[in-house]
């Protein structure tokens, strides 16, 4: 009986750890709030001092190419490297961040398999995401202002992929 109780405690601890890794708030929420992400996602937001309204005020997309050309960004089209406004922004709670992201993807209209594929494609292959994690990677370009290591997503690409995969496999819940 004593061994049965110990086995149940170990199993309960394992299930709790698995559930924790599957929660967006456990690992991913903080990573979405690092400067490498919010620099771009806050770009057009006046309340958050977005760069479009401060250091880049009055510039048009056409003038952006002077600095943000294909050699720098890794993107062929000028506006491909822009983060979509309102997707999520700095200062949001974990649940707000997750819900804003899922809403922008129209997740409620997709089946789970398609949504998982789209999330994995974006989070594992998009040069903008790779830049936010590693600062610059093959194909992601190198933006004119290289961010300090402290401003990048912590843990590197392997940890990022592991945590995103755990969240996706856990049902992509915004908790």
mmCIF file of C-alpha atoms in Angstrom:
data_model
loop_
_atom_site.group_PDB
_atom_site.id
_atom_site.type_symbol
_atom_site.label_atom_id
_atom_site.label_comp_id
_atom_site.label_asym_id
_atom_site.label_seq_id
_atom_site.Cartn_x
_atom_site.Cartn_y
_atom_site.Cartn_z
ATOM 1 C CA UNK A 1 0.000 0.000 0.000
ATOM 2 C CA UNK A 2 2.886 2.338 0.839
ATOM 3 C CA UNK A 3 4.443 1.859 -2.626
ATOM 4 C CA UNK A 4 1.082 2.486 -4.287
ATOM 5 C CA UNK A 5 0.777 5.841 -2.475
ATOM 6 C CA UNK A 6 4.327 6.827 -3.491
ATOM 7 C CA UNK A 7 3.625 5.875 -7.111
ATOM 8 C CA UNK A 8 0.464 8.012 -7.100
ATOM 9 C CA UNK A 9 2.384 11.011 -5.734
ATOM 10 C CA UNK A 10 5.083 10.666 -8.407
ATOM 11 C CA UNK A 11 2.435 10.316 -11.141
ATOM 12 C CA UNK A 12 0.522 13.335 -9.837
ATOM 13 C CA UNK A 13 3.724 15.389 -9.866
ATOM 14 C CA UNK A 14 4.462 14.316 -13.445
ATOM 15 C CA UNK A 15 0.960 15.237 -14.624
ATOM 16 C CA UNK A 16 1.195 18.626 -12.880
ATOM 17 C CA UNK A 17 4.551 19.324 -14.564
ATOM 18 C CA UNK A 18 3.140 18.342 -17.959
ATOM 19 C CA UNK A 19 0.082 20.534 -17.451
ATOM 20 C CA UNK A 20 2.305 23.432 -16.385
ATOM 21 C CA UNK A 21 4.459 23.152 -19.537
ATOM 22 C CA UNK A 22 1.308 23.186 -21.665
ATOM 23 C CA UNK A 23 0.094 26.474 -20.180
ATOM 24 C CA UNK A 24 0.884 29.595 -22.223
ATOM 25 C CA UNK A 25 1.528 31.522 -19.012
ATOM 26 C CA UNK A 26 4.210 29.083 -17.789
ATOM 27 C CA UNK A 27 6.968 29.855 -20.266
ATOM 28 C CA UNK A 28 5.770 31.590 -23.407
ATOM 29 C CA UNK A 29 4.039 34.694 -22.056
ATOM 30 C CA UNK A 30 7.264 36.180 -20.680
ATOM 31 C CA UNK A 31 9.069 35.432 -23.935
ATOM 32 C CA UNK A 32 6.445 37.353 -25.898
ATOM 33 C CA UNK A 33 7.189 40.421 -23.746
ATOM 34 C CA UNK A 34 10.931 40.771 -24.409
ATOM 35 C CA UNK A 35 12.158 43.869 -26.216
ATOM 36 C CA UNK A 36 13.001 41.925 -29.381
ATOM 37 C CA UNK A 37 9.278 41.162 -29.762
ATOM 38 C CA UNK A 38 7.664 44.299 -28.378
ATOM 39 C CA UNK A 39 9.957 46.621 -30.370
ATOM 40 C CA UNK A 40 8.135 45.503 -33.493
ATOM 41 C CA UNK A 41 4.712 44.729 -32.070
ATOM 42 C CA UNK A 42 4.493 48.142 -30.345
ATOM 43 C CA UNK A 43 5.877 49.936 -33.417
ATOM 44 C CA UNK A 44 2.613 51.657 -34.393
ATOM 45 C CA UNK A 45 1.147 52.057 -30.893
ATOM 46 C CA UNK A 46 1.085 55.625 -29.608
ATOM 47 C CA UNK A 47 0.300 54.706 -25.975
ATOM 48 C CA UNK A 48 3.372 52.498 -25.789
ATOM 49 C CA UNK A 49 5.751 54.999 -27.419
ATOM 50 C CA UNK A 50 5.976 53.013 -30.636
ATOM 51 C CA UNK A 51 8.977 53.817 -32.806
ATOM 52 C CA UNK A 52 6.737 54.743 -35.746
ATOM 53 C CA UNK A 53 5.676 57.730 -33.647
ATOM 54 C CA UNK A 54 9.063 58.550 -32.085
ATOM 55 C CA UNK A 55 12.384 57.772 -33.819
ATOM 56 C CA UNK A 56 10.654 56.858 -37.106
ATOM 57 C CA UNK A 57 7.951 59.545 -37.074
ATOM 58 C CA UNK A 58 6.782 60.733 -40.478
ATOM 59 C CA UNK A 59 8.542 58.008 -42.425
ATOM 60 C CA UNK A 60 6.622 56.106 -45.056
ATOM 61 C CA UNK A 61 7.076 52.468 -45.986
ATOM 62 C CA UNK A 62 9.023 53.632 -49.045
ATOM 63 C CA UNK A 63 11.563 55.502 -46.904
ATOM 64 C CA UNK A 64 12.031 52.473 -44.665
ATOM 65 C CA UNK A 65 13.897 50.611 -47.409
ATOM 66 C CA UNK A 66 16.863 52.921 -47.048
ATOM 67 C CA UNK A 67 17.763 50.998 -43.854
ATOM 68 C CA UNK A 68 15.521 47.956 -43.924
ATOM 69 C CA UNK A 69 16.382 46.499 -47.331
ATOM 70 C CA UNK A 70 16.543 42.804 -48.262
ATOM 71 C CA UNK A 71 20.167 42.499 -47.130
ATOM 72 C CA UNK A 72 19.178 43.746 -43.689
ATOM 73 C CA UNK A 73 15.781 42.127 -43.145
ATOM 74 C CA UNK A 74 15.985 38.980 -45.236
ATOM 75 C CA UNK A 75 12.618 39.819 -46.843
ATOM 76 C CA UNK A 76 12.079 40.542 -50.533
ATOM 77 C CA UNK A 77 9.028 42.782 -50.095
ATOM 78 C CA UNK A 78 9.504 46.027 -48.161
ATOM 79 C CA UNK A 79 6.589 45.585 -45.773
ATOM 80 C CA UNK A 80 6.975 41.843 -45.102
ATOM 81 C CA UNK A 81 9.098 42.469 -42.022
ATOM 82 C CA UNK A 82 6.470 44.630 -40.292
ATOM 83 C CA UNK A 83 4.722 43.052 -37.308
ATOM 84 C CA UNK A 84 0.975 43.300 -37.711
ATOM 85 C CA UNK A 85 -0.352 46.140 -35.521
ATOM 86 C CA UNK A 86 -2.545 45.032 -32.632
ATOM 87 C CA UNK A 87 -1.455 41.400 -32.820
ATOM 88 C CA UNK A 88 -0.299 41.702 -29.210
ATOM 89 C CA UNK A 89 1.635 44.357 -27.370
ATOM 90 C CA UNK A 90 3.818 44.958 -24.368
ATOM 91 C CA UNK A 91 2.168 45.044 -20.993
ATOM 92 C CA UNK A 92 -0.597 42.562 -21.811
ATOM 93 C CA UNK A 93 -1.311 39.774 -19.337
ATOM 94 C CA UNK A 94 -0.462 36.227 -20.440
ATOM 95 C CA UNK A 95 -4.119 35.530 -21.216
ATOM 96 C CA UNK A 96 -4.562 38.808 -23.146
ATOM 97 C CA UNK A 97 -1.385 38.120 -25.146
ATOM 98 C CA UNK A 98 -2.472 34.595 -26.050
ATOM 99 C CA UNK A 99 -6.037 35.621 -26.891
ATOM 100 C CA UNK A 100 -4.883 38.559 -29.050
ATOM 101 C CA UNK A 101 -2.552 36.251 -30.961
ATOM 102 C CA UNK A 102 -5.208 33.562 -31.438
ATOM 103 C CA UNK A 103 -7.779 36.173 -32.485
ATOM 104 C CA UNK A 104 -5.397 37.631 -35.081
ATOM 105 C CA UNK A 105 -4.969 34.135 -36.514
ATOM 106 C CA UNK A 106 -8.742 33.619 -36.626
ATOM 107 C CA UNK A 107 -8.062 30.483 -34.584
ATOM 108 C CA UNK A 108 -11.740 29.885 -33.816
ATOM 109 C CA UNK A 109 -12.355 29.252 -37.523
ATOM 110 C CA UNK A 110 -9.539 26.704 -37.914
ATOM 111 C CA UNK A 111 -9.359 23.082 -36.958
ATOM 112 C CA UNK A 112 -6.680 22.252 -34.378
ATOM 113 C CA UNK A 113 -4.428 20.461 -36.860
ATOM 114 C CA UNK A 114 -4.296 23.392 -39.275
ATOM 115 C CA UNK A 115 -3.846 25.883 -36.434
ATOM 116 C CA UNK A 116 -0.983 23.826 -34.985
ATOM 117 C CA UNK A 117 0.714 23.713 -38.420
ATOM 118 C CA UNK A 118 0.365 27.482 -38.887
ATOM 119 C CA UNK A 119 1.676 28.222 -35.396
ATOM 120 C CA UNK A 120 4.655 25.904 -35.859
ATOM 121 C CA UNK A 121 5.425 27.405 -39.268
ATOM 122 C CA UNK A 122 5.390 30.946 -37.868
ATOM 123 C CA UNK A 123 7.141 30.261 -34.561
ATOM 124 C CA UNK A 124 9.797 27.908 -35.956
ATOM 125 C CA UNK A 125 10.517 29.337 -39.428
ATOM 126 C CA UNK A 126 9.523 33.015 -39.627
ATOM 127 C CA UNK A 127 12.704 35.125 -39.906
ATOM 128 C CA UNK A 128 11.207 37.817 -37.631
ATOM 129 C CA UNK A 129 10.638 35.296 -34.846
ATOM 130 C CA UNK A 130 14.082 33.766 -35.360
ATOM 131 C CA UNK A 131 15.591 37.260 -35.194
ATOM 132 C CA UNK A 132 13.822 37.917 -31.864
ATOM 133 C CA UNK A 133 15.224 34.669 -30.451
ATOM 134 C CA UNK A 134 18.764 34.730 -31.762
ATOM 135 C CA UNK A 135 19.369 38.313 -32.945
ATOM 136 C CA UNK A 136 20.148 37.178 -36.464
ATOM 137 C CA UNK A 137 20.002 33.846 -38.199
ATOM 138 C CA UNK A 138 20.584 32.711 -41.778
ATOM 139 C CA UNK A 139 17.749 34.203 -43.804
ATOM 140 C CA UNK A 140 16.505 36.469 -41.027
ATOM 141 C CA UNK A 141 18.708 39.378 -41.988
ATOM 142 C CA UNK A 142 20.362 41.646 -39.480
ATOM 143 C CA UNK A 143 18.410 44.731 -38.519
ATOM 144 C CA UNK A 144 20.384 47.989 -38.291
ATOM 145 C CA UNK A 145 20.155 48.124 -34.490
ATOM 146 C CA UNK A 146 21.333 44.771 -33.150
ATOM 147 C CA UNK A 147 19.676 44.074 -29.836
ATOM 148 C CA UNK A 148 21.629 43.144 -26.752
ATOM 149 C CA UNK A 149 21.467 39.518 -25.606
ATOM 150 C CA UNK A 150 19.301 40.581 -22.620
ATOM 151 C CA UNK A 151 16.643 41.894 -25.042
ATOM 152 C CA UNK A 152 16.297 38.636 -26.972
ATOM 153 C CA UNK A 153 14.009 35.716 -26.135
ATOM 154 C CA UNK A 154 15.698 33.809 -23.305
ATOM 155 C CA UNK A 155 16.768 30.183 -23.633
ATOM 156 C CA UNK A 156 17.605 30.034 -27.319
ATOM 157 C CA UNK A 157 15.928 28.302 -30.221
ATOM 158 C CA UNK A 158 15.898 24.744 -28.839
ATOM 159 C CA UNK A 159 14.172 25.781 -25.614
ATOM 160 C CA UNK A 160 11.732 27.977 -27.572
ATOM 161 C CA UNK A 161 10.760 25.093 -29.863
ATOM 162 C CA UNK A 162 10.352 22.699 -26.924
ATOM 163 C CA UNK A 163 8.085 25.125 -25.038
ATOM 164 C CA UNK A 164 5.998 26.099 -28.076
ATOM 165 C CA UNK A 165 5.560 22.422 -28.969
ATOM 166 C CA UNK A 166 4.464 21.615 -25.382
ATOM 167 C CA UNK A 167 1.888 24.432 -25.545
ATOM 168 C CA UNK A 168 0.599 23.312 -28.969
ATOM 169 C CA UNK A 169 0.490 19.631 -27.958
ATOM 170 C CA UNK A 170 -1.312 20.664 -24.754
ATOM 171 C CA UNK A 171 -4.193 22.131 -26.764
ATOM 172 C CA UNK A 172 -3.036 25.762 -27.290
ATOM 173 C CA UNK A 173 -4.947 26.982 -24.260
ATOM 174 C CA UNK A 174 -4.716 30.624 -23.218
ATOM 175 C CA UNK A 175 -4.154 30.053 -19.529
#
